[in-house]
XYZ file of C-alpha atoms in Angstrom:
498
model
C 45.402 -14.724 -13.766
C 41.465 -14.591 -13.023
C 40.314 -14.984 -10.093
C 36.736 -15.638 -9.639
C 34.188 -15.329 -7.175
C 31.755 -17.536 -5.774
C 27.966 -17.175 -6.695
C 25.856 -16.624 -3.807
C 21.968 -17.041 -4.187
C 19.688 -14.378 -2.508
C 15.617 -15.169 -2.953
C 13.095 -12.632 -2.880
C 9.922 -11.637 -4.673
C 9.930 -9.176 -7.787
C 7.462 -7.244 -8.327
C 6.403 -7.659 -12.413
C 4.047 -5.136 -12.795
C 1.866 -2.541 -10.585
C -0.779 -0.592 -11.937
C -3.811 1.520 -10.948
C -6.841 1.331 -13.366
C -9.724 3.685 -13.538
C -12.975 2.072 -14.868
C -16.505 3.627 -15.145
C -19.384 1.824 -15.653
C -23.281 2.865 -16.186
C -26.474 0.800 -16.311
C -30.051 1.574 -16.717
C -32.339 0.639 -13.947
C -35.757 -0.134 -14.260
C -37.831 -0.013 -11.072
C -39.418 -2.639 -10.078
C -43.241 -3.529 -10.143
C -45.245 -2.147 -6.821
C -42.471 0.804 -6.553
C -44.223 4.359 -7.111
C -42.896 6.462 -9.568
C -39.854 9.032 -9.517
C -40.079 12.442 -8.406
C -36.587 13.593 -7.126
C -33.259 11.706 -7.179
C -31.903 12.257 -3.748
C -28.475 10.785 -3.605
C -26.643 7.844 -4.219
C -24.470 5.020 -2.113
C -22.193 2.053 -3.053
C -20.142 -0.723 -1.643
C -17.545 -2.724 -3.580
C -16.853 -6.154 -3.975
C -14.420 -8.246 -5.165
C -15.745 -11.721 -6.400
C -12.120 -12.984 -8.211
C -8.709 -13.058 -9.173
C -7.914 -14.817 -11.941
C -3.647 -14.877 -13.024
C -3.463 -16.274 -16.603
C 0.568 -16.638 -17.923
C 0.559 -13.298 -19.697
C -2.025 -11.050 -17.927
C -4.211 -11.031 -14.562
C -7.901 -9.866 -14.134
C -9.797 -9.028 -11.409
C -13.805 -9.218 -11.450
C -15.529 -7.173 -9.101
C -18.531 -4.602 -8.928
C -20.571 -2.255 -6.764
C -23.363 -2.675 -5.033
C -25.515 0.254 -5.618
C -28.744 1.625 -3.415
C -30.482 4.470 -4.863
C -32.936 7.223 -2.405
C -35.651 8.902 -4.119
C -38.523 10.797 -2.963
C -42.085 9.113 -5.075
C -43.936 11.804 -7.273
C -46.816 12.935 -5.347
C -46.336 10.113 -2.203
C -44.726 11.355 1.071
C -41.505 9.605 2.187
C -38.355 7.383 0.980
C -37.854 4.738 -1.633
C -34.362 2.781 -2.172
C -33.711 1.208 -5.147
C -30.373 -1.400 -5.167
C -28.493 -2.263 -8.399
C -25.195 -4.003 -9.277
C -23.416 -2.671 -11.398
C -20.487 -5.120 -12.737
C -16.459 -4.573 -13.470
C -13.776 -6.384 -15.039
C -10.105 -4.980 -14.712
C -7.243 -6.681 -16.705
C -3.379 -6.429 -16.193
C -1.363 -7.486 -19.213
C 2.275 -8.829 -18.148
C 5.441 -7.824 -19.876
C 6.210 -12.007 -20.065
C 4.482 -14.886 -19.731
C 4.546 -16.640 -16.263
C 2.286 -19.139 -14.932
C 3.399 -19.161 -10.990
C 2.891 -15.696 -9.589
C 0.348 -13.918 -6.964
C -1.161 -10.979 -6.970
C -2.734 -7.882 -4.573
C -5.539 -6.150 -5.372
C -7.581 -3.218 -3.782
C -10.145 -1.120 -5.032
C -11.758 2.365 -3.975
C -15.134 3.606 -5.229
C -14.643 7.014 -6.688
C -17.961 8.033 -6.802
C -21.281 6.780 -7.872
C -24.162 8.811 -8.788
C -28.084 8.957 -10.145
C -30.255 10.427 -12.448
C -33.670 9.321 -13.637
C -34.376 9.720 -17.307
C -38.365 8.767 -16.795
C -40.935 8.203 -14.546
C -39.741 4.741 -14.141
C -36.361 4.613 -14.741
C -32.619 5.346 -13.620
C -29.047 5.899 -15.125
C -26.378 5.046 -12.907
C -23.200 5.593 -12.996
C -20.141 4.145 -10.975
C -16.336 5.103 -10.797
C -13.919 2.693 -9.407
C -10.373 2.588 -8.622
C -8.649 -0.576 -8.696
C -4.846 -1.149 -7.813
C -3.156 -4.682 -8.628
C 0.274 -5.751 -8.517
C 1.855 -8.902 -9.481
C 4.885 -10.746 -7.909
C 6.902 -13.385 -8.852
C 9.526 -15.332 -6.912
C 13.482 -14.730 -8.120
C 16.805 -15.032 -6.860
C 19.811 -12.467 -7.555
C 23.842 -14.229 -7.287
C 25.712 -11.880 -5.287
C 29.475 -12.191 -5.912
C 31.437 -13.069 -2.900
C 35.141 -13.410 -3.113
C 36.791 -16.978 -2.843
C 40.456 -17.838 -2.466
C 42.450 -15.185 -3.285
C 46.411 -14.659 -3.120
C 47.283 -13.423 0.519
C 48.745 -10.250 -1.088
C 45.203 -9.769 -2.496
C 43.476 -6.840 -0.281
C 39.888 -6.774 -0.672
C 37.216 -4.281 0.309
C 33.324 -5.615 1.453
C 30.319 -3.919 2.440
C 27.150 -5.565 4.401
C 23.992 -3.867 3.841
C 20.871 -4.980 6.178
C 18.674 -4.958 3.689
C 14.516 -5.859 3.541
C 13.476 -7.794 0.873
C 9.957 -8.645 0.041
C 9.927 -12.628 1.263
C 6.432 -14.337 -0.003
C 3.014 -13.361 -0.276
C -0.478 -15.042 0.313
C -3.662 -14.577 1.334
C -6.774 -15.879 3.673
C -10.442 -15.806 3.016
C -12.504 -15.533 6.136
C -16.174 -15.098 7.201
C -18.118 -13.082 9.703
C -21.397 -13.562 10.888
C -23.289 -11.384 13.636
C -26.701 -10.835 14.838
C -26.853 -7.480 15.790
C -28.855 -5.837 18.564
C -31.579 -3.011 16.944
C -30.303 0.292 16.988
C -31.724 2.777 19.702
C -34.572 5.012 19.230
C -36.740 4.558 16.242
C -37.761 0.842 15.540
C -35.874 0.110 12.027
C -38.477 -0.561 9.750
C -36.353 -0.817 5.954
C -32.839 -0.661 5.233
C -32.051 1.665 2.527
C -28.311 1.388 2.337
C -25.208 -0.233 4.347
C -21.497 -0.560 3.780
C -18.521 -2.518 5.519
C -14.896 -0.736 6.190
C -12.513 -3.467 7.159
C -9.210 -2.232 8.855
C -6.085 -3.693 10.073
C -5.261 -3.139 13.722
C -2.287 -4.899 14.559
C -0.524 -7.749 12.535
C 2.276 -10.067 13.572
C 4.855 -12.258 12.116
C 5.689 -14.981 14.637
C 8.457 -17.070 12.706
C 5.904 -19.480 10.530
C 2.861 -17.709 10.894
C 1.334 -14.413 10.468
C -1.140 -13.223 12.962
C -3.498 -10.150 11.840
C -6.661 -8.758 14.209
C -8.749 -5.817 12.977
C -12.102 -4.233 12.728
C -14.693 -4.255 9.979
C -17.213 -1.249 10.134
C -20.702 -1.409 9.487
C -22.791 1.421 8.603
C -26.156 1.091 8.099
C -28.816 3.933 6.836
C -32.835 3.189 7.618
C -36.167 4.487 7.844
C -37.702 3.964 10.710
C -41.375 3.432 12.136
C -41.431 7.281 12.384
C -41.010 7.580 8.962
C -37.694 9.265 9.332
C -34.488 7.891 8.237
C -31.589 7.415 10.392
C -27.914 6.081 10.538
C -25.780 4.127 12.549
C -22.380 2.308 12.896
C -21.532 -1.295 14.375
C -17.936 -2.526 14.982
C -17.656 -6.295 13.881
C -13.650 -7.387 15.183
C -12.192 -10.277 13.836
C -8.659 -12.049 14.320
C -6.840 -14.434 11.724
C -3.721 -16.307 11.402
C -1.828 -17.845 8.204
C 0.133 -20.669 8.031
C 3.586 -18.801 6.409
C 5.667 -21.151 3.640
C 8.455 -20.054 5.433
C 9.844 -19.392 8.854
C 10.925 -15.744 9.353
C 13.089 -13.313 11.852
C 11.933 -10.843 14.283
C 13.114 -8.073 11.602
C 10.038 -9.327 9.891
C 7.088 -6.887 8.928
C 3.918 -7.380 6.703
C 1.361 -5.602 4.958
C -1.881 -6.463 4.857
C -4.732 -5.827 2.546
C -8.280 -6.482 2.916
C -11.094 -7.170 0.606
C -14.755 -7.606 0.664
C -16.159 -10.187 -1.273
C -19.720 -10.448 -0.131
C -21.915 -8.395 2.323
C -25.641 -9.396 3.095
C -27.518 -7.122 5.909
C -30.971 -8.494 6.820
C -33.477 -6.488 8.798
C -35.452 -8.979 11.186
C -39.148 -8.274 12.258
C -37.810 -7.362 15.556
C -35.357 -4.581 14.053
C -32.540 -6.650 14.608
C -29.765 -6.942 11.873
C -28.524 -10.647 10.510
C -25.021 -9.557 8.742
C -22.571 -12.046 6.854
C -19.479 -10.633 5.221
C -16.757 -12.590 2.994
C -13.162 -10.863 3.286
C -10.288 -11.525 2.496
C -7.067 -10.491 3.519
C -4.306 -10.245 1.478
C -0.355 -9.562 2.633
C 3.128 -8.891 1.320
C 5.686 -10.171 4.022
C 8.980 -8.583 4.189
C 12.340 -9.787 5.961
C 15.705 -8.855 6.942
C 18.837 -10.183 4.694
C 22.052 -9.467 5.591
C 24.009 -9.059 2.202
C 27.600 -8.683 1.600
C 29.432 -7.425 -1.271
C 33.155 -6.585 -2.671
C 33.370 -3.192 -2.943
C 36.737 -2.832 -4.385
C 40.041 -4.837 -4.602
C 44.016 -4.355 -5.557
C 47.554 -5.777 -4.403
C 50.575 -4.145 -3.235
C 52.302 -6.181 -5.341
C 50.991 -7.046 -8.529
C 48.486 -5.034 -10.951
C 45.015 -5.646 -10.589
C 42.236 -4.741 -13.176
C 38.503 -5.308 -11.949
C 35.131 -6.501 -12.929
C 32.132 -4.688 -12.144
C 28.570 -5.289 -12.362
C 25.608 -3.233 -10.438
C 23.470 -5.071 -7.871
C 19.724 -4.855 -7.795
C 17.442 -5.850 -5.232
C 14.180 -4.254 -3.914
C 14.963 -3.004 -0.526
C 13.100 -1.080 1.373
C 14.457 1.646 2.899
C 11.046 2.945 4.196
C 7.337 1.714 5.696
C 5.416 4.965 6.304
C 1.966 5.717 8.090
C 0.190 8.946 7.786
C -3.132 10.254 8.560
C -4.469 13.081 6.098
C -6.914 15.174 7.987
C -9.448 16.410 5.617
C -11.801 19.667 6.225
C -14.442 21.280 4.406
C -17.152 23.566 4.981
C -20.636 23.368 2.932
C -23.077 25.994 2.773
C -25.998 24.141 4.158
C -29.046 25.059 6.519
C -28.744 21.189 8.150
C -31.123 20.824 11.313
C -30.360 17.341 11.365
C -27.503 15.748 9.312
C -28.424 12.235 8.559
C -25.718 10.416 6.763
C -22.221 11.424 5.998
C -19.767 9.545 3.698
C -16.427 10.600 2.240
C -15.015 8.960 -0.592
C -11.192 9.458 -1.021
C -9.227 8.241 -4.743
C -6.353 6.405 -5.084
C -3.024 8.792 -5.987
C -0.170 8.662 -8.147
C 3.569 9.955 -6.594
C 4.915 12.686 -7.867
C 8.551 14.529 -7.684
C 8.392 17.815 -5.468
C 10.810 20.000 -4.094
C 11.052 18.295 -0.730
C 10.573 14.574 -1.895
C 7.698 12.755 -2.990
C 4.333 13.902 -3.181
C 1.015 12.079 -2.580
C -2.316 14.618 -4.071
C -5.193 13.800 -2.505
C -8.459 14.686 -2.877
C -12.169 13.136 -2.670
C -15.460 14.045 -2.390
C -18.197 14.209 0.833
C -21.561 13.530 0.087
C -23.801 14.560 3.187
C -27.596 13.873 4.001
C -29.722 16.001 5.623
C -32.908 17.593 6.972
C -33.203 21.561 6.469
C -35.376 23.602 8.858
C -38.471 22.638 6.953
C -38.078 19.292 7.753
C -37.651 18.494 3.971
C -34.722 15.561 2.792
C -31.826 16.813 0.897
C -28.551 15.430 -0.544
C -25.056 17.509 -1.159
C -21.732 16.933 -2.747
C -18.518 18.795 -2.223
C -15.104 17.749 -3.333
C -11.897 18.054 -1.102
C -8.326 18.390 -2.296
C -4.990 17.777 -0.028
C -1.628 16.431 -0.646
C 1.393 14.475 1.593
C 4.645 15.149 0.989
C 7.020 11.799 1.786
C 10.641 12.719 2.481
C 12.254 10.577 0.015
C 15.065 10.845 -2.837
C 14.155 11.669 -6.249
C 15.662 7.645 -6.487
C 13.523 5.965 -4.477
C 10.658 4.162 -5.667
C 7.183 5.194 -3.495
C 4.494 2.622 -3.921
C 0.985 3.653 -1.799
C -0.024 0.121 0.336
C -2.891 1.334 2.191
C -5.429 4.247 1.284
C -8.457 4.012 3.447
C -11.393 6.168 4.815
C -12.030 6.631 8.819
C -15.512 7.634 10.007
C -16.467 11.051 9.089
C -17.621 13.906 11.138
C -20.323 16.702 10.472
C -20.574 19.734 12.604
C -23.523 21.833 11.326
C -23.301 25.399 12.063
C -25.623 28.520 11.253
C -25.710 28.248 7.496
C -22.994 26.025 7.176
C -21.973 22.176 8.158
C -18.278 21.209 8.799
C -17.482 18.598 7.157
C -14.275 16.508 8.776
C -12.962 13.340 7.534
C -9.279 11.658 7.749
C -7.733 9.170 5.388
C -5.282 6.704 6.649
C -2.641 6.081 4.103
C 0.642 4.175 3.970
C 3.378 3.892 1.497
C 6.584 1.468 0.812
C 9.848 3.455 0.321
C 11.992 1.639 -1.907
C 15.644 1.795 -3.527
C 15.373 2.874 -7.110
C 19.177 2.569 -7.389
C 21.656 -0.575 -7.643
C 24.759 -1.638 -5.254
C 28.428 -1.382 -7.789
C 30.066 -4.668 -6.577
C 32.824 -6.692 -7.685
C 32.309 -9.781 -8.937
C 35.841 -10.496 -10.481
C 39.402 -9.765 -10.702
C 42.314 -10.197 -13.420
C 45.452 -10.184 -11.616
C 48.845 -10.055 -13.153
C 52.330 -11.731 -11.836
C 53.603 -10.551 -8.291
C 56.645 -8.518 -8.673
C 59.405 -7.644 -6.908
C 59.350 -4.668 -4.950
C 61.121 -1.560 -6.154
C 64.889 -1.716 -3.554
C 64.748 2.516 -3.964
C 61.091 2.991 -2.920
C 61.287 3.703 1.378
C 59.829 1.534 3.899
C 58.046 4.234 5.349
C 56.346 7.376 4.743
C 54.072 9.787 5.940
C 50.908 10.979 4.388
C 48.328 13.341 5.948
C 44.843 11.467 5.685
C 42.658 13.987 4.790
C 38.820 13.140 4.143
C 39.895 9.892 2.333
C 38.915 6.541 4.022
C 42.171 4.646 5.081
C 41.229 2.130 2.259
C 41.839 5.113 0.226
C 45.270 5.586 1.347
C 46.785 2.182 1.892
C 45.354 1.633 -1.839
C 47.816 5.238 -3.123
C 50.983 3.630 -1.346
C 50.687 0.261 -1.416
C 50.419 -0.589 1.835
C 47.182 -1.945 3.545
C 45.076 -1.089 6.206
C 45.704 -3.434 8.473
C 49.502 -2.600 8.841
C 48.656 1.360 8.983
C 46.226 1.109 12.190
C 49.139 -1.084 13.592
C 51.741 1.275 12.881
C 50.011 4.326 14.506
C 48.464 2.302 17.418
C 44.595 2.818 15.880
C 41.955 0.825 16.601
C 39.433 2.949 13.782
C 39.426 5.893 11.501
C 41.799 8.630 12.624
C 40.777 12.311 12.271
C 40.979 13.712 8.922
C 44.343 16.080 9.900
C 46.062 13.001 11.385
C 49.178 12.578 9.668
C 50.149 9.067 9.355
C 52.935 6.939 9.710
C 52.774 4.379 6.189
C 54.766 1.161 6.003
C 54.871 0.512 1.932
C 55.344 -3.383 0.905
C-alpha cells in the first residue's frame, strides 16, 4: 500500500548566479587648450558610478565608470593643475538559463587608479574596478508533509526556523545640499571630491522597509593661498520602500547602495552646490517555519521508505566586522593633505578555523615635506578575517566598505590607519533528508510468544530510536515510566511491545 504525502509549497528567492569581475580600463588624455604643460604627475583620484542595469533572459550587464581627476605640478609654473577624465566600463554576467523575470544587486569598488604622462601634453590613465553582481529569481520548493496515515503508522517530524531570502528591490533617490565654505582658506578650485554612502540603521515594518544613512563627501581644493586643502561633509538621508509583501518581526534586510551621479560646484562665494543620484538596493530575508518527516515505521506491519534531500537557502548567519587596518610609511610629512584608502573585494577561502576573508588594499597619502614641496605616496596593506563557519556553509561577502582614514605623521614616518566595514551572509551548503513517502505492507498479527513487556537500557539513542527496535512507540514508553521528556542515557526502561 502507498501512502503519499501532501505537497506543501514554500516560496523564496534563488540565487542563479553571483560573481565578482575584475575589469581594467586605460584611456589617453589630452589636456585641454589654456592648461600649461606637464612637469610631474602627482597622484591620482576616482569615484565610481553606476549609470545601469540592464537583465536580458540569458545574461545581465551593468554599465558604469569612474570619474577620474588627475594633480600635476606645470613644467616651469608654480602650483596645482587637475585634470578630470571618465573613463567608461561595461561588466556582463552570462546566466546558466534563460529567464526573463529576475533582479539583480550590484556593487562595485575602485581598486586603484593611477597616472602617467607620456608627453608634454598628454596622460595615460589607468583604472581598476571591482564589480560584484548577483542575480535572483523567485522559486518555490514542495516540502512533503504526511497526510492520512493508518493509526498504527508512527511518524517522526522535525521543524526547522529557517530564513529564507523573501524578495528584493530597489529605490533611486536624490540629494541636493548647498554647503557652507569650509573654514580657513577661501576655496578657490576643486581638484577632486568623492561620496561614501553608508547604511545606518534599516527596518522592516511588515509592508515596508525603512533605511536612514549617511553619504560622505570629501572634497580636495586649492585655496586663495595657493595651498591645497581637504575636507569632509556628512549629507544624511532617510528612505522607505513600499515591500510586495507584508513580513514578520523575524524579518532582516540588506541593503546596498550605489552612486549614480555626483556633481560638486564651487560658488564664487566658496560655497559648494552638491547633487548626488543613489540608489539603494536590498535583499529582504524572513522567518519560515518548515516541517518535515524525518522518519516513519509501524509496529505492526513492514514499512519501506522514500527519501529525497531538501534544499533551501537558509541562513544560518548575518555577520558584521570591522577590519582595522595599520601601516606605517616612511615619509618626512609636515602637513598631510589628503588621505584615501582603497580596500578590494575578497574571495572566501577554507582555513583551519572556518572561513577566511584576505584583505588587503592600498593608501595613497598627500603631503607637504619640510620644504614645503607637494608629494604623493602609495603603500599597500594586507589583512585577513577569519568567519567561524563549517567547511559546508556557503559565505557570500554583502557589504565591503571604507570608513574615513587617519594619518598620524611622526619623525620620519606617517601612520597610516584605516578600517573597513565588512559583512557576510552565512548560508547552509547542505540539504534536509526528509520523507516524502511510504510503502506499507498488510498489518499482521502480533507474534502470541513475543512478551508484553520488556526492559531495555536507553543508552545515547533518542527514545524514537528505541520504540522503533521493539515495536513499541514513544508515546506508550513515557507513559509507562511516568516521563514527561528524554530520560537520562543509563535509565533503564520499562517497554510495552504491541
Amino acid at each position: 500500500m502507498e501512502m503519499q504525502f501532501d505537497k506543501i509549497p514554500v516560496e523564496y528567492l534563488q540565487k542563479l548566479t553571483d560573481g565578482l569581475r575584475t575589469q581594467e580600463q586605460t584611456l589617453e588624455v589630452r589636456l585641454p587648450e589654456g592648461m600649461p604643460d606637464i612637469g610631474r604627475v602627482l597622484g591620482s583620484w576616482g569615484q565610481v558610478i553606476v549609470r545601469g542595469k540592464e537583465w536580458n533572459g540569458d545574461h545581465m550587464a551593468v554599465s558604469c565608470g569612474v570619474m577620474v581627476w588627475i594633480l600635476y605640478t606645470p613644467e616651469n609654473e608654480e602650483g596645482v593643475r587637475s585634470v578630470e577624465a571618465w573613463i567608461p566600463f561595461s561588466v556582463k554576467w552570462e546566466l546558466p538559463e534563460s529567464l526573463y523575470d529576475g533582479k539583480m544587486l550590484v556593487s562595485s569598488l575602485l581598486k586603484s587608479v593611477d597616472a602617467r604622462s607620456i608627453s608634454a601634453r598628454k596622460l595615460m590613465v589607468r583604472a581598476t574596478l571591482d564589480v560584484s553582481g548577483e542575480a535572483w529569481v523567485s522559486d518555490k520548493a514542495q516540502v512533503a508533509t504526511p497526510g492520512q496515515l493508518p493509526e498504527d503508522m508512527e511518524i517522526l517530524t522535525a521543524t526547522y526556523p529557517m530564513l529564507l531570502p523573501k524578495e528584493t528591490g530597489e529605490k533611486a533617490f536624490l540629494l541636493e545640499e548647498q554647503l557652507n565654505a569650509p573654514g580657513g582658506a577661501k576655496p578657490e578650485k576643486l581638484l577632486y571630491y568623492c561620496l561614501q554612502p553608508e547604511i545606518m540603521e534599516k527596518k522592516v515594518m511588515a509592508g515596508k522597509l525603512v533605511f536612514r544613512g549617511n553619504a560622505s563627501l570629501h572634497i580636495l581644493y586649492r585655496g586663495d593661498d595657493n595651498r591645497l586643502y581637504s575636507c569632509d561633509y556628512d549629507l544624511p538621508f532617510s528612505q522607505y520602500v513600499d515591500l510586495e509583501g507584508e513580513y514578520s518581526q523575524d524579518a532582516s534586510v540588506c541593503v546596498r547602495l550605489c552612486v549614480t551621479s555626483l556633481d560638486v560646484l564651487l560658488d564664487e562665494n566658496g560655497a559648494l552646490q552638491v547633487k548626488a543620484g543613489l540608489l539603494g538596493q536590498f535583499l529582504l530575508y524572513d522567518r519560515e517555519m518548515v516541517t518535515v518527516a524525518e522518519d516513519a515505521y509501524s509496529p505492526c506491519r513492514s514499512v519501506v521508505l522514500q527519501e529525497e534531500t531538501l534544499y533551501l537557502p537558509s541562513v544560518l548567519d548575518q555577520i558584521g566586522q570591522n577590519v582595522q587596518a595599520e601601516q606605517f610609511v616612511q615619509a618626512d610629512a609636515q602637513q598631510v593633505v589628503d588621505l584615501a584608502f582603497y580596500p578590494v573585494y575578497v574571495q572566501p577561502r577554507p582555513s583551519d578555523t572556518g572561513v577566511e576573508m584576505p584583505m588587503h588594499g592600498h593608501f595613497q597619502m598627500l603631503y607637504y615635506n619640510p620644504e614645503g614641496e607637494l608629494c604623493c605616496t602609495q603603500t599597500p596593506w594586507e589583512g585577513s578575517w577569519i568567519i567561524a563557519a563549517s567547511q559546508d556553509s556557503i559565505v557570500s561577502p554583502q557589504r565591503f566598505l571604507a570608513g574615513k582614514p587617519q594619518a598620524v605623521p611622526g619623525p620620519g614616518t606617517v601612520k597610516l590607519r584605516g578600517e573597513i566595514n565588512a559583512a557576510a551572509v552565512v548560508t547552509s551548503g547542505q540539504g534536509i533528508p526528509t520523507v516524502s513517502g511510504i510503502e506499507a505492507g498488510e498489518a499482521e498479527k502480533p507474534d502470541a510468544n513475543r512478551p508484553s513487556l520488556i526492559l531495555c537500557r536507553k543508552g545515547n539513542r533518542r527514545l524514537w530510536d528505541v520504540a522503533k527496535e521493539n515495536s513499541s512507540t514513544v508515546e506508550t514508553i513515557l507513559s509507562a515510566n511516568h516521563l514527561d521528556a528524554e530520560p537520562e542515557d543509563s535509565r533503564v526502561l520499562l517497554i510495552p511491545v504491541k
